[in-house]
Short mmCIF file of N, CA and C in Angstrom, two decimals:
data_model
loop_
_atom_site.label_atom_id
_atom_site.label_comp_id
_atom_site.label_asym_id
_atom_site.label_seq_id
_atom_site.Cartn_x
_atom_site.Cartn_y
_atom_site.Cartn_z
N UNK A 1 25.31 -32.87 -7.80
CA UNK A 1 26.11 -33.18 -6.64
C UNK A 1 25.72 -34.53 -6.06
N UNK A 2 24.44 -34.88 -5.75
CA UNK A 2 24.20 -36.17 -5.22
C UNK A 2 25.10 -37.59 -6.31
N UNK A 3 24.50 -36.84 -7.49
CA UNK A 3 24.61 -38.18 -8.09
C UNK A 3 26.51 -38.41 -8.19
N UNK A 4 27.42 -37.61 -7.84
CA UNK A 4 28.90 -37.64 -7.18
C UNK A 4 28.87 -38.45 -6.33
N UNK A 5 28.10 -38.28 -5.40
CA UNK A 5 28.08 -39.03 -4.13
C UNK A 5 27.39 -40.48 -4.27
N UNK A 6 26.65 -40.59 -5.23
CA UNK A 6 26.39 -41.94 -5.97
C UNK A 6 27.02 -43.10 -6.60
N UNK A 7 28.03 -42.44 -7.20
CA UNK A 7 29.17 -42.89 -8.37
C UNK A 7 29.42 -43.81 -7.87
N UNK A 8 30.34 -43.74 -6.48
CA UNK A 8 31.00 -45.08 -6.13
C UNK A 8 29.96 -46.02 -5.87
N UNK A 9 28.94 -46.02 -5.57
CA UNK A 9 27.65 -47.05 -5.19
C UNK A 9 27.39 -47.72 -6.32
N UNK A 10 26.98 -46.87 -7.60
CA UNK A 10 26.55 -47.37 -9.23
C UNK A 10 27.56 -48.42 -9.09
N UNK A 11 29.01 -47.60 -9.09
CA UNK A 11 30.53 -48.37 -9.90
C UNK A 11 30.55 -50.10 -8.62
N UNK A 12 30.38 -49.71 -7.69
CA UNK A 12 30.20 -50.97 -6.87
C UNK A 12 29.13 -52.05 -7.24
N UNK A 13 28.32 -51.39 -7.96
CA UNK A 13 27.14 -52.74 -8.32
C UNK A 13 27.76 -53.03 -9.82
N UNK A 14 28.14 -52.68 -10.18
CA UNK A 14 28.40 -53.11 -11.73
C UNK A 14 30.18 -54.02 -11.72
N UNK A 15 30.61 -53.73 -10.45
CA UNK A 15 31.33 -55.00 -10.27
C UNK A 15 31.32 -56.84 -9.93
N UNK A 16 32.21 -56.95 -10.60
CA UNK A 16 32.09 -58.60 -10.42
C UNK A 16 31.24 -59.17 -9.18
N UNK A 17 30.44 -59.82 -9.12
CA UNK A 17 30.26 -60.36 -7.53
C UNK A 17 31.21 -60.93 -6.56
N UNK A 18 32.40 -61.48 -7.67
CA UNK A 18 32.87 -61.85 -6.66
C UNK A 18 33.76 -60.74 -5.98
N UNK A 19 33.65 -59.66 -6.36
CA UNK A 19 34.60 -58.94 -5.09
C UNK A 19 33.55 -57.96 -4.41
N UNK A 20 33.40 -57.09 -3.09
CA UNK A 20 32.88 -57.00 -1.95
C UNK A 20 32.21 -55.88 -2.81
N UNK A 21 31.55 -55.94 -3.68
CA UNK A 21 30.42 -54.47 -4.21
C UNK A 21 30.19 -53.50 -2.51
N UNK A 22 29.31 -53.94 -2.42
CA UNK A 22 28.68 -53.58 -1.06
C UNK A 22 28.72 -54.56 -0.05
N UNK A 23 27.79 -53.99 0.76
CA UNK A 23 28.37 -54.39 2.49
C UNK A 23 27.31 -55.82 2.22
N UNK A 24 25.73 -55.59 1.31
CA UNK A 24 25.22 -56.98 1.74
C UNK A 24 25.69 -58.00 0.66
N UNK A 25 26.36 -57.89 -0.39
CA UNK A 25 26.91 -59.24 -1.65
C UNK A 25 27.74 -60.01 -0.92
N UNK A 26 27.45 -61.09 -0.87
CA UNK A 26 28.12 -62.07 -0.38
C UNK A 26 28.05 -63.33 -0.88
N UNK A 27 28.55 -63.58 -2.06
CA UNK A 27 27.89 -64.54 -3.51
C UNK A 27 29.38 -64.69 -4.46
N UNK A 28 28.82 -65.96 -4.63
CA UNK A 28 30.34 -66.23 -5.24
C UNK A 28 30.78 -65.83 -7.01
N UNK A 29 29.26 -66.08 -7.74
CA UNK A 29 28.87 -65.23 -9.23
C UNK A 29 28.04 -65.35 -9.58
N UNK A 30 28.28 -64.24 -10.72
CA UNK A 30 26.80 -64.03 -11.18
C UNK A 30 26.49 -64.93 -12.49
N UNK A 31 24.92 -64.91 -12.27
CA UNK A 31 24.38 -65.60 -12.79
C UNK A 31 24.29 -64.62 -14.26
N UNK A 32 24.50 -65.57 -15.24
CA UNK A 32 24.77 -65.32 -16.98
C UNK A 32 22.59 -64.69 -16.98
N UNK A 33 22.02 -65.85 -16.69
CA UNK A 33 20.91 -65.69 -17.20
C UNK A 33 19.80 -65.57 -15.63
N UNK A 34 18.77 -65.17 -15.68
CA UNK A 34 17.61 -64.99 -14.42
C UNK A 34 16.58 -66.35 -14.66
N UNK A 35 16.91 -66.90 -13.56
CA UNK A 35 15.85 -68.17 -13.07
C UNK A 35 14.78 -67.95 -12.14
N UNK A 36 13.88 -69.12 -11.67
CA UNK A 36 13.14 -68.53 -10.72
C UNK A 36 13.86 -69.26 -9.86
N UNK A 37 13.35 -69.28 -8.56
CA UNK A 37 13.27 -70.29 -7.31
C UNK A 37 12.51 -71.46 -6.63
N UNK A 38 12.90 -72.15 -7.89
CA UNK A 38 12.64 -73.54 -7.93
C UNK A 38 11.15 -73.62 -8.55
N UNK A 39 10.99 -72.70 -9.50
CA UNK A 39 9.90 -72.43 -9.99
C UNK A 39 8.86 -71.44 -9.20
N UNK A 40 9.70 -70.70 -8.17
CA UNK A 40 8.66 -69.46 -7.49
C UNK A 40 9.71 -68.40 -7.69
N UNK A 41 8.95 -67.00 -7.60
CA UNK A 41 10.03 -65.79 -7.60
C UNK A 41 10.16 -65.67 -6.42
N UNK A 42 11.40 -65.22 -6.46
CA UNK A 42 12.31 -64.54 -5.85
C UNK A 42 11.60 -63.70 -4.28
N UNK A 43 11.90 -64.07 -3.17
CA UNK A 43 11.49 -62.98 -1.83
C UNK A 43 12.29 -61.95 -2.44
N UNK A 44 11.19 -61.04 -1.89
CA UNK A 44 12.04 -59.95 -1.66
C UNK A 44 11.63 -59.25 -0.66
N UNK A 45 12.25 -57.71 -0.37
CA UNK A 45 12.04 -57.33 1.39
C UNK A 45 12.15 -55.19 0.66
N UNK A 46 10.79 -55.25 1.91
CA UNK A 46 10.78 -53.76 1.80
C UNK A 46 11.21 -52.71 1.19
N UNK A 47 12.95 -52.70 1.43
CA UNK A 47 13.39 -51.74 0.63
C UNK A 47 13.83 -51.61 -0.83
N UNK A 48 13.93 -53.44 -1.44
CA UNK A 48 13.59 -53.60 -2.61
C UNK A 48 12.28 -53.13 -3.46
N UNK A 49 11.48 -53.31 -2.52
CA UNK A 49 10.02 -53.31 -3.33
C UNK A 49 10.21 -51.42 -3.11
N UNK A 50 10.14 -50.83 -2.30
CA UNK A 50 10.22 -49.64 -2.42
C UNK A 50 10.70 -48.51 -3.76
N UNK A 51 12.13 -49.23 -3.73
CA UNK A 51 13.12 -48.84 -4.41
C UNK A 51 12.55 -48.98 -5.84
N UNK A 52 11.97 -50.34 -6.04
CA UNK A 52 11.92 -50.80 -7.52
C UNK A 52 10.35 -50.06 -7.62
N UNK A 53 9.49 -49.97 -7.00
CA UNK A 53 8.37 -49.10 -7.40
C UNK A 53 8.41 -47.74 -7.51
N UNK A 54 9.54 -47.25 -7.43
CA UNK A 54 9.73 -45.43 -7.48
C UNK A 54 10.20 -45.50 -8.99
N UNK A 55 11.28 -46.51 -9.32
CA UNK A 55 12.01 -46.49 -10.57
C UNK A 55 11.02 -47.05 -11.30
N UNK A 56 9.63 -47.76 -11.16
CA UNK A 56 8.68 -47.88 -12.16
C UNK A 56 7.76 -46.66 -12.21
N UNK A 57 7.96 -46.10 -11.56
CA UNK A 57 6.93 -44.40 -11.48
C UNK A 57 7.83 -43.22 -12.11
N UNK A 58 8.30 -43.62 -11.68
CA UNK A 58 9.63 -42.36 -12.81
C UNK A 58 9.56 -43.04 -14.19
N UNK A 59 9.64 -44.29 -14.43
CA UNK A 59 9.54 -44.65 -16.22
C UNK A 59 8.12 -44.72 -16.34
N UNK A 60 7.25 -44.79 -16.17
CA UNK A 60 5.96 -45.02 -16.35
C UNK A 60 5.62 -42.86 -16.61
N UNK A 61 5.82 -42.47 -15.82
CA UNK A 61 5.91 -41.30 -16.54
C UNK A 61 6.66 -40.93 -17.47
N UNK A 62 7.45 -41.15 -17.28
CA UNK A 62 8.46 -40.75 -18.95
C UNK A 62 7.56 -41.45 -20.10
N UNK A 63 7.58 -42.48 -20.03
CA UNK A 63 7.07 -43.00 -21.21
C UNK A 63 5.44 -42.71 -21.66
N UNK A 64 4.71 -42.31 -20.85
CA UNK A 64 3.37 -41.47 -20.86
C UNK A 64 4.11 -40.47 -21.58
N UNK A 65 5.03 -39.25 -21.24
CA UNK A 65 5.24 -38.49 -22.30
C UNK A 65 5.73 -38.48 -23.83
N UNK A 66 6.35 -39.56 -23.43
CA UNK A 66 7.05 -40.11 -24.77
C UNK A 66 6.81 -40.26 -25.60
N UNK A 67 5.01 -41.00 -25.06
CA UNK A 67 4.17 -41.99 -26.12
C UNK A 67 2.92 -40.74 -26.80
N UNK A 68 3.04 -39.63 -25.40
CA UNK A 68 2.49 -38.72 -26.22
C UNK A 68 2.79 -37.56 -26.95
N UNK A 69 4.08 -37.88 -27.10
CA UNK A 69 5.38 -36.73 -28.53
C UNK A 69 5.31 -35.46 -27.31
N UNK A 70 5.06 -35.88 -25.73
CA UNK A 70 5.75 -34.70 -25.30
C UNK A 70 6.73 -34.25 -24.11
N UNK A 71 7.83 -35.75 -24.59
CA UNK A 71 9.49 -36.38 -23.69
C UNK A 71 9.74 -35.33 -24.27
N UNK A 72 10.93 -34.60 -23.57
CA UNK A 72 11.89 -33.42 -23.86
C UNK A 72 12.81 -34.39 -23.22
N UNK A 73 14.11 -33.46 -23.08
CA UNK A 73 15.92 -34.14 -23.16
C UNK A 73 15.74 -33.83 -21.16
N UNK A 74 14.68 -32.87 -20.91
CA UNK A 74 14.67 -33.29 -19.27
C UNK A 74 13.86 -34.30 -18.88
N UNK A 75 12.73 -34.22 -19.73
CA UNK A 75 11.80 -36.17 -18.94
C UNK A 75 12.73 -37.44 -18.51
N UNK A 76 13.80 -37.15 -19.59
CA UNK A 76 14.47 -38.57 -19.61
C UNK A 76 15.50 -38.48 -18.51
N UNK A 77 16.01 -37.38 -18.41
CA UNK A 77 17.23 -36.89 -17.37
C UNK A 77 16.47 -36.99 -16.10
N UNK A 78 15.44 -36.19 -16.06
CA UNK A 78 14.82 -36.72 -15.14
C UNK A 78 14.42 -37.95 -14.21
N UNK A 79 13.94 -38.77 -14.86
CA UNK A 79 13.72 -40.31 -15.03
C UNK A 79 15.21 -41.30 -14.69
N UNK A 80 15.70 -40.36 -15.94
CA UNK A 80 17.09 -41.18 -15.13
C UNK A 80 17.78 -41.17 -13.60
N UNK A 81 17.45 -40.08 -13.45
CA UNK A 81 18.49 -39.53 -12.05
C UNK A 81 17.07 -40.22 -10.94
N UNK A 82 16.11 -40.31 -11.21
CA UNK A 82 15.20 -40.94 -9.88
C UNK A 82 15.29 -42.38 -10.06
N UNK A 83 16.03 -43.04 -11.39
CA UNK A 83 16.61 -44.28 -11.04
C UNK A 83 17.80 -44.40 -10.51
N UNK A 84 18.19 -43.66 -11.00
CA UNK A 84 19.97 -43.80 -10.15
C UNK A 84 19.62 -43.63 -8.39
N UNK A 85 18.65 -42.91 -8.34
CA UNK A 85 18.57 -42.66 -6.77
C UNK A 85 18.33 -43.82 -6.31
N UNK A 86 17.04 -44.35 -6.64
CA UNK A 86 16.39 -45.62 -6.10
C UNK A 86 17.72 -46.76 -6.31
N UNK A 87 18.54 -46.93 -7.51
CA UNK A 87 19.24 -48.09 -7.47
C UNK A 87 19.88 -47.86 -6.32
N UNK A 88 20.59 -46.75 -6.36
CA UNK A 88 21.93 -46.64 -4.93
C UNK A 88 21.41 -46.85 -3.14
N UNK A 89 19.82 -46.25 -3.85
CA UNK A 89 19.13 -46.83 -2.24
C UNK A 89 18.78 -48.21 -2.08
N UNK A 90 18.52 -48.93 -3.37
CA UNK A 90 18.48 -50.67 -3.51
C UNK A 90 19.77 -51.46 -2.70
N UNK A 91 20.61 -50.89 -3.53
CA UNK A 91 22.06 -51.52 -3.51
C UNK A 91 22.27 -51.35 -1.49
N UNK A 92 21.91 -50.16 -1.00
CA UNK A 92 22.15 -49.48 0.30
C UNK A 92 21.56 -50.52 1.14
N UNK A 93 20.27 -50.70 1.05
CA UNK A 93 19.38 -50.74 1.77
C UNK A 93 18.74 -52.57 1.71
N UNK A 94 18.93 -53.01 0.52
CA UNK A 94 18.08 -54.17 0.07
C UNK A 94 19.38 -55.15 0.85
N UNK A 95 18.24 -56.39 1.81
CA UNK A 95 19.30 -57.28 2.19
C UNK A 95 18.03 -58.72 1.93
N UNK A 96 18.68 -59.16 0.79
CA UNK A 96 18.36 -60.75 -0.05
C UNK A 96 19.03 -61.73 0.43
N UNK A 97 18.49 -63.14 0.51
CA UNK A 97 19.21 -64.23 0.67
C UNK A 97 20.61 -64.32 -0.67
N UNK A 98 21.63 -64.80 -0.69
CA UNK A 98 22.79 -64.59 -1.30
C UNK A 98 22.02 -65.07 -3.14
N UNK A 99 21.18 -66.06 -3.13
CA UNK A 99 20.81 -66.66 -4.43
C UNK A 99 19.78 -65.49 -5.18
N UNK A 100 18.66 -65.23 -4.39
CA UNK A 100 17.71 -64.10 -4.67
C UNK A 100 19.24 -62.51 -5.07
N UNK A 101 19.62 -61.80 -3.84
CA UNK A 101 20.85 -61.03 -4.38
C UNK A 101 21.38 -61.05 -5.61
N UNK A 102 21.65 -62.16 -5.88
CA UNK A 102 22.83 -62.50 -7.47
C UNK A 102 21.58 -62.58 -8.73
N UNK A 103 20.29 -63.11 -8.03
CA UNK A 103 19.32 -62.78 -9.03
C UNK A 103 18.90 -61.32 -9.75
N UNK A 104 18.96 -60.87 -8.45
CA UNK A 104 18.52 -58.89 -8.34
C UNK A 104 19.85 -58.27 -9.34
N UNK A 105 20.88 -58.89 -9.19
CA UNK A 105 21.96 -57.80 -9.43
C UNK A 105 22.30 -58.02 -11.22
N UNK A 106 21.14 -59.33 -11.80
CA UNK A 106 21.41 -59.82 -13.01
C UNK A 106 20.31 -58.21 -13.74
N UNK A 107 18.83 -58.20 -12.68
CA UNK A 107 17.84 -57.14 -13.15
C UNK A 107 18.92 -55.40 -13.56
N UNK A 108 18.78 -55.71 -11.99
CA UNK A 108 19.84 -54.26 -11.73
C UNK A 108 20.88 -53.82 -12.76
N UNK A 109 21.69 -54.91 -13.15
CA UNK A 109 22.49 -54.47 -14.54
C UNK A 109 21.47 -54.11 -15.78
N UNK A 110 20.49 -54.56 -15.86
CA UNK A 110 19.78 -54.79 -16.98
C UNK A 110 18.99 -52.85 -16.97
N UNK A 111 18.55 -52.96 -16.06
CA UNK A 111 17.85 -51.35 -15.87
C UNK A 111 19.42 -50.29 -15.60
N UNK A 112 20.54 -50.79 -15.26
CA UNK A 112 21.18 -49.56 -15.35
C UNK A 112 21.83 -49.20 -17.09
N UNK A 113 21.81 -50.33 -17.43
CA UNK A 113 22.44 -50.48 -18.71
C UNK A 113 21.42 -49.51 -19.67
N UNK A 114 20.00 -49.74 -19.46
CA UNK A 114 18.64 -48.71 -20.37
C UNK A 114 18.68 -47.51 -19.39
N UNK A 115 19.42 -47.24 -18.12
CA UNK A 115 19.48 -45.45 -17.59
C UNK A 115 20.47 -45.16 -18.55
N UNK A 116 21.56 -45.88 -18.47
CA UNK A 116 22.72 -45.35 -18.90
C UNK A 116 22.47 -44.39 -20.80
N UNK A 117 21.67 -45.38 -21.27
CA UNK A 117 20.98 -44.78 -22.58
C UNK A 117 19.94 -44.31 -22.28
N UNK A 118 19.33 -43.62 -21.07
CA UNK A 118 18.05 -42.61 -21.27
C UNK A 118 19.03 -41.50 -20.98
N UNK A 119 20.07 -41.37 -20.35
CA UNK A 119 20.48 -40.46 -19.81
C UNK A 119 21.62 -39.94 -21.26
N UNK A 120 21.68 -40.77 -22.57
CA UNK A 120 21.88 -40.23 -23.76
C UNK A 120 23.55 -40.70 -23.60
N UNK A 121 23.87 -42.10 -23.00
CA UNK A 121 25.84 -42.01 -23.20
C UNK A 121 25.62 -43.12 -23.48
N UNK A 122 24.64 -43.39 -24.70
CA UNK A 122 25.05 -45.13 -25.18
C UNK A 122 24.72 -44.04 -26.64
N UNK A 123 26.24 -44.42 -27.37
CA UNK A 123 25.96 -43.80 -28.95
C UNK A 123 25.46 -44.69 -29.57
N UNK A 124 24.65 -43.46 -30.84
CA UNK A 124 23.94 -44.64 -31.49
C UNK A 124 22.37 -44.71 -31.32
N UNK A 125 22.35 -44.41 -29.90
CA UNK A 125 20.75 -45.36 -29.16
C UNK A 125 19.86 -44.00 -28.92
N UNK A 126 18.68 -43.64 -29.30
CA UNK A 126 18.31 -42.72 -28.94
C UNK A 126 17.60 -42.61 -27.00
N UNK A 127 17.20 -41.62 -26.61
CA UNK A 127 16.76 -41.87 -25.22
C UNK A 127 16.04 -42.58 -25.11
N UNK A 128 14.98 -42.49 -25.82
CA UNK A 128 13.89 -43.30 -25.64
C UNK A 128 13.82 -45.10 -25.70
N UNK A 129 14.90 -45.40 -26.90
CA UNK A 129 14.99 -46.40 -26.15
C UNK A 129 15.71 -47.13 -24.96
N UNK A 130 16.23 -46.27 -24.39
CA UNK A 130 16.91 -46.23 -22.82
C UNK A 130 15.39 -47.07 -21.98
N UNK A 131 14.51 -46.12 -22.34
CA UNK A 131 13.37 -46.04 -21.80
C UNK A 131 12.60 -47.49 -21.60
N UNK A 132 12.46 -47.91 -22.59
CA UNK A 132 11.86 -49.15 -23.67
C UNK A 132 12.78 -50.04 -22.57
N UNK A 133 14.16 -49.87 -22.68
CA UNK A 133 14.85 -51.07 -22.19
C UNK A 133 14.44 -51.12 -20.73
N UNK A 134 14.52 -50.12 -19.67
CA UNK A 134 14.24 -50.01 -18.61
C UNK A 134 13.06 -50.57 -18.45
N UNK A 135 11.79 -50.06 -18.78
CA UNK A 135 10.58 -50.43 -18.66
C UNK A 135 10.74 -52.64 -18.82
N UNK A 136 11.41 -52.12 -19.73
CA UNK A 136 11.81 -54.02 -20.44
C UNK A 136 12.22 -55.18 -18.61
N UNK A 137 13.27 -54.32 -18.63
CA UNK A 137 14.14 -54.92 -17.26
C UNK A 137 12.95 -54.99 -15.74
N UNK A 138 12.04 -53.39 -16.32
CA UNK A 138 11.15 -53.83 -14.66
C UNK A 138 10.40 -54.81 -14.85
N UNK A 139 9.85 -55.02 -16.04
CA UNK A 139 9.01 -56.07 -15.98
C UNK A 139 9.57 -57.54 -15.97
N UNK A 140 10.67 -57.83 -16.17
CA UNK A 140 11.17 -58.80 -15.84
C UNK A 140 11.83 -58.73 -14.74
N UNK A 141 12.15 -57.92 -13.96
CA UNK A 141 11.85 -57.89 -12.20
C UNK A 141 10.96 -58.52 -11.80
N UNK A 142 9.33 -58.26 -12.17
CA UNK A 142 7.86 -58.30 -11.73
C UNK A 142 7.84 -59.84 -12.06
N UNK A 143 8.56 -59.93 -13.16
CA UNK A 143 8.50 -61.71 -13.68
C UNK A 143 9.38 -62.82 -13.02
N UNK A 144 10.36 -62.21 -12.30
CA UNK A 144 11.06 -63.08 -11.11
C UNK A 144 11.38 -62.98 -10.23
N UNK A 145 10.73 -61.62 -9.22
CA UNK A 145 10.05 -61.18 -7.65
C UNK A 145 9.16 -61.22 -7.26
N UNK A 146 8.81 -61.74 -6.00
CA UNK A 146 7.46 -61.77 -5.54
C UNK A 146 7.45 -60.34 -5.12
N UNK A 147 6.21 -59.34 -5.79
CA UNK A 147 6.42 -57.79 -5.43
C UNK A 147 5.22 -57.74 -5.11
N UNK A 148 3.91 -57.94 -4.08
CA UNK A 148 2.56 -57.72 -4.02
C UNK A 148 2.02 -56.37 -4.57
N UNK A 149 0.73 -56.75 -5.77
CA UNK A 149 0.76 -55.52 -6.54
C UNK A 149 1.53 -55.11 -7.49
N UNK A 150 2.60 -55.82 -7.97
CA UNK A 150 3.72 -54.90 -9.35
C UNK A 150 2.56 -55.11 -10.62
N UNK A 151 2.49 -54.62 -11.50
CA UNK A 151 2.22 -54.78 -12.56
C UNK A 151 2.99 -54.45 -13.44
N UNK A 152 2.75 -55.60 -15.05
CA UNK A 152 3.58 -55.16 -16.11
C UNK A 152 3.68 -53.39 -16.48
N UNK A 153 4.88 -53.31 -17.41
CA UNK A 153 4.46 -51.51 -17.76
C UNK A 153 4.17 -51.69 -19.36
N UNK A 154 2.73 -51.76 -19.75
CA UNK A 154 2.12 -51.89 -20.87
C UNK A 154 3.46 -50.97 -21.55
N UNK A 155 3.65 -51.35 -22.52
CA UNK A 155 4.92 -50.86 -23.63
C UNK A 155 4.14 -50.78 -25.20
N UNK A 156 2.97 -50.90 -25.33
CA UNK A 156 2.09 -50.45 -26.41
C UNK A 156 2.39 -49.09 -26.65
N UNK A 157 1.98 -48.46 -27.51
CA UNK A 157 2.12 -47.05 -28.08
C UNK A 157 0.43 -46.77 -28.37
#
């Protein structure tokens, strides 16, 4: 039921920038590729960092099970749906300068695109690498936000 009440939030971030996603986009497009800021990352503010450290604790466990042959078809469902939460509370809650924003929303596609395959509706792709990709996308968050404290998510086996 929540994640109903989600839908339109997801479907609003995965639109064009240039039309009104949410209440804080206010950016004319998006950026093809992620830069820094002028050679520094990206501010960011509270409810970003919040948001994006729950969705690295939900994959950071999944992939602890994963890596130890004991992910089932709920770790990943799991994992998925506490990203979907955190994104829709990102999208809600996170208010970026318009350049940093269009930066976030290049990540944000990038980690919904690896839920969308943990949660098993990318054919072809098994969950796990849903997983792989997500983990992929936070750390290149960590690589163009200033997040005090993020660390990479070791992706060794």
């Amino acid at each position: 039921m929540k994640l109903l009440m989600m839908l339109p939030l997801l479907a609003a971030l995965a639109l064009p920038l240039t039309a009104p996603a949410a209440e804080h986009h206010h950016h004319s497009a998006a950026p093809h590729t992620l830069e820094l800021n002028a050679g520094q990352k990206w501010k960011t503010d509270a409810a970003l960092r919040k948001g994006m450290t729950a969705i690295r604790a939900a994959v950071t466990g999944a992939l602890s099970a994963a890596h130890g042959g004991k992910a089932t078809e709920q770790t990943y469902q799991a994992a998925a749906q506490k990203a979907n939460v955190q994104i829709a509370y990102i999208v809600t809650n996170c208010k970026l300068d318009p350049k940093a924003d269009a930066q976030l929303h290049v990540v944000l596609n990038e980690i919904m695109s690896g839920v969308e395959t943990l949660e098993g509706k990318t054919a072809g792709q098994q969950r796990e690498a849903g997983l792989v990709a997500t983990a992929q996308a936070l750390n290149t968050y960590g690589d163009h936000f200033a997040h005090p404290g993020w660390k990479a998510i070791d992706l060794g086996h």
